[in-house]
Amino acid sequence: MTECVNLGRQYIYYFNITVDRKRLEDPVGHYIFKAVVRNVTYNLTTATLLPLKSVYFKPYSQADVRRLGIINIYLELTSRTPLQIDAVEYLGKRYPIDKIVYIVCINGIRFRGAFNKIVSNSTILIPTDIPYAINVALPSGTYRIAAPPDVEVSPQMLQGGNITVMIKFVNKPLVYNPLILEVSR
């Protein structure tokens, strides 16, 4: 996945940790959080890699961790091997991971078949829990769009004109180079 966006051969784990900070003396800096894999802990670092490559990922904010109330803290962990992260440790207590979302890397999107068009040539990182919208102008007529396995498009039947197509992905790591959507009449 990381090779798709020129980040080398590594696994990047992105954490959105929510803390209800009631007192200023409650620590919420990145150094206090650890990822737990079985009984081994790994230090988390500030989120910087994925925020540079995608608008869907927020960077670590020093200003956010200085305030009280509900705080979202964005952290990362990199590894050369895949990890099965069970929990996040905060102040000696372990909190289970409640949601795992994988990333899709797309190097361009193309329509092919009865209608041929390059919709995007850029590289996009998309979390699988967020539908991705593309806009396309189709010539008059009725079209059917077919997507590769693990991809769902809606609507599948289109009439010509300016159309927004929603793309959803199965929750697993996917790479498309490019993502080709087959179009038939």
Coordinates of C-alpha atoms in Angstrom, one line a residue:
M1 CA 0.0 0.0 0.0
T2 CA 2.7 2.5 1.0
E3 CA 4.6 1.9 -2.3
C4 CA 1.6 3.2 -4.1
V5 CA 2.2 6.7 -2.7
N6 CA 6.0 6.5 -2.6
L7 CA 6.3 5.9 1.1
G8 CA 8.5 2.9 0.7
R9 CA 7.8 -0.7 1.9
Q10 CA 6.3 -0.3 5.3
Y11 CA 3.0 -0.7 7.1
I12 CA 1.4 2.5 8.4
Y13 CA -1.2 2.3 11.2
Y14 CA -3.1 5.5 11.7
F15 CA -4.9 6.1 15.0
N16 CA -7.7 8.5 15.7
I17 CA -7.8 8.4 19.5
T18 CA -10.6 10.2 21.4
V19 CA -9.9 11.4 25.0
D20 CA -12.1 13.3 27.3
R21 CA -9.6 15.5 29.0
K22 CA -11.1 16.9 32.2
R23 CA -7.9 18.5 33.8
L24 CA -5.0 20.3 32.2
E25 CA -2.6 18.0 34.1
D26 CA -4.0 14.9 32.3
P27 CA -1.3 14.1 29.7
V28 CA -2.4 13.7 26.1
G29 CA 0.9 14.1 24.2
H30 CA 1.8 11.4 21.6
Y31 CA 4.5 10.0 23.9
I32 CA 1.9 8.7 26.4
F33 CA 0.1 6.4 23.9
K34 CA 1.2 2.9 22.9
A35 CA -0.1 0.3 20.5
V36 CA -0.5 -3.2 22.0
V37 CA 0.4 -6.3 20.0
R38 CA -0.2 -9.3 22.2
N39 CA 1.8 -8.3 25.3
V40 CA 4.3 -6.0 23.5
T41 CA 3.8 -2.3 23.3
Y42 CA 5.0 0.1 20.6
N43 CA 5.4 3.8 20.9
L44 CA 3.1 5.9 18.7
T45 CA 4.3 9.0 16.9
T46 CA 2.6 12.1 15.6
A47 CA 0.5 11.5 12.5
T48 CA 2.5 13.0 9.6
L49 CA 2.8 10.4 6.8
L50 CA -0.8 9.8 5.8
P51 CA -1.9 13.4 6.2
L52 CA 0.7 14.4 3.6
K53 CA -0.7 11.9 1.1
S54 CA -4.5 12.3 1.6
V55 CA -7.1 14.9 2.6
Y56 CA -9.0 12.2 4.6
F57 CA -6.3 11.9 7.3
K58 CA -5.7 14.7 9.8
P59 CA -2.3 15.5 11.3
Y60 CA -1.4 15.6 14.9
S61 CA -2.2 19.0 16.3
Q62 CA -0.2 20.4 19.2
A63 CA -2.9 23.1 19.7
D64 CA -5.7 20.4 20.2
V65 CA -3.8 18.6 22.9
R66 CA -3.5 21.8 25.0
R67 CA -7.3 22.1 25.5
L68 CA -9.9 20.5 27.8
G69 CA -12.9 18.4 26.7
I70 CA -13.2 15.9 24.0
I71 CA -10.0 15.7 22.0
N72 CA -9.2 13.7 18.9
I73 CA -5.5 12.8 18.7
Y74 CA -4.0 11.6 15.4
L75 CA -1.1 9.2 15.8
E76 CA 0.8 6.7 13.6
L77 CA 2.9 3.6 13.9
T78 CA 5.1 2.3 11.1
S79 CA 6.4 -1.3 10.9
R80 CA 8.3 -3.3 8.3
T81 CA 6.0 -6.3 9.1
P82 CA 2.2 -6.4 9.5
L83 CA 1.0 -6.2 13.1
Q84 CA -2.2 -7.4 14.7
I85 CA -2.8 -4.5 17.0
D86 CA -5.2 -5.4 19.9
A87 CA -5.4 -2.2 21.9
V88 CA -4.1 1.2 22.7
E89 CA -2.5 1.7 26.1
Y90 CA -3.0 5.1 27.9
L91 CA -1.7 5.7 31.4
G92 CA -1.2 2.0 32.0
K93 CA -4.8 1.0 31.0
R94 CA -5.5 -0.9 27.7
Y95 CA -8.4 0.1 25.5
P96 CA -9.5 -2.3 22.8
I97 CA -9.5 -1.1 19.2
D98 CA -13.2 -0.5 18.4
K99 CA -13.0 0.1 14.6
I100 CA -10.5 -0.9 11.9
V101 CA -10.7 0.8 8.5
Y102 CA -8.3 -0.1 5.7
I103 CA -7.1 2.2 3.0
V104 CA -7.6 2.0 -0.8
C105 CA -4.8 3.4 -3.0
I106 CA -6.0 4.5 -6.5
N107 CA -3.6 5.6 -9.2
G108 CA -6.1 7.1 -11.5
I109 CA -9.8 6.3 -12.4
R110 CA -10.9 5.4 -15.9
F111 CA -14.1 4.6 -17.7
R112 CA -13.6 2.0 -20.4
G113 CA -15.9 0.4 -23.0
A114 CA -18.9 2.2 -24.6
F115 CA -17.6 5.4 -23.1
N116 CA -13.8 6.0 -22.6
K117 CA -12.6 8.7 -20.3
I118 CA -9.8 9.3 -17.8
V119 CA -11.6 10.7 -14.8
S120 CA -8.5 11.2 -12.7
N121 CA -4.8 10.7 -13.2
S122 CA -3.8 11.5 -9.6
T123 CA -3.0 9.1 -6.8
I124 CA -5.7 9.0 -4.1
L125 CA -5.7 7.4 -0.7
I126 CA -9.2 6.7 0.5
P127 CA -10.4 5.1 3.8
T128 CA -12.8 2.2 2.9
D129 CA -15.5 3.6 5.2
I130 CA -16.0 6.7 3.1
P131 CA -17.8 6.6 -0.3
Y132 CA -15.8 8.4 -3.0
A133 CA -17.7 10.6 -5.5
I134 CA -16.6 11.2 -9.0
N135 CA -18.4 13.5 -11.5
V136 CA -18.5 12.7 -15.2
A137 CA -20.3 14.1 -18.2
L138 CA -21.8 11.2 -20.3
P139 CA -23.0 11.5 -23.9
S140 CA -26.7 11.0 -24.3
G141 CA -27.9 7.4 -23.9
T142 CA -28.3 4.7 -21.2
Y143 CA -25.2 3.2 -19.7
R144 CA -24.4 0.4 -17.2
I145 CA -21.3 0.6 -15.1
A146 CA -19.5 -2.5 -13.8
A147 CA -16.8 -2.3 -11.2
P148 CA -14.1 -4.8 -10.3
P149 CA -14.6 -7.2 -7.3
D150 CA -14.5 -5.5 -3.9
V151 CA -15.8 -2.2 -5.5
E152 CA -19.4 -1.1 -5.6
V153 CA -20.7 1.8 -7.8
S154 CA -24.0 3.5 -7.6
P155 CA -26.0 4.1 -9.6
Q156 CA -25.1 1.2 -11.9
M157 CA -27.6 2.4 -14.6
L158 CA -27.0 5.9 -15.9
Q159 CA -28.6 8.3 -18.3
G160 CA -26.4 10.7 -20.3
G161 CA -25.6 14.1 -18.8
N162 CA -23.6 15.3 -15.8
I163 CA -23.6 12.4 -13.4
T164 CA -22.2 11.8 -9.9
V165 CA -21.1 8.2 -9.4
M166 CA -20.5 7.0 -5.8
I167 CA -17.7 4.4 -5.3
K168 CA -17.6 2.2 -2.2
F169 CA -14.9 -0.3 -1.3
V170 CA -14.8 -3.5 0.8
N171 CA -13.0 -3.0 4.1
K172 CA -9.6 -4.4 3.2
P173 CA -6.4 -3.0 1.8
L174 CA -6.8 -2.5 -2.0
V175 CA -4.5 -1.0 -4.7
Y176 CA -5.8 0.0 -8.2
N177 CA -3.4 1.1 -10.9
P178 CA -5.7 2.5 -12.3
L179 CA -9.3 1.8 -11.1
I180 CA -11.2 0.8 -14.3
L181 CA -14.9 1.0 -14.4
E182 CA -16.4 -0.9 -17.4
V183 CA -19.1 1.0 -19.3
S184 CA -21.7 -0.7 -21.6
R185 CA -24.8 0.5 -23.4

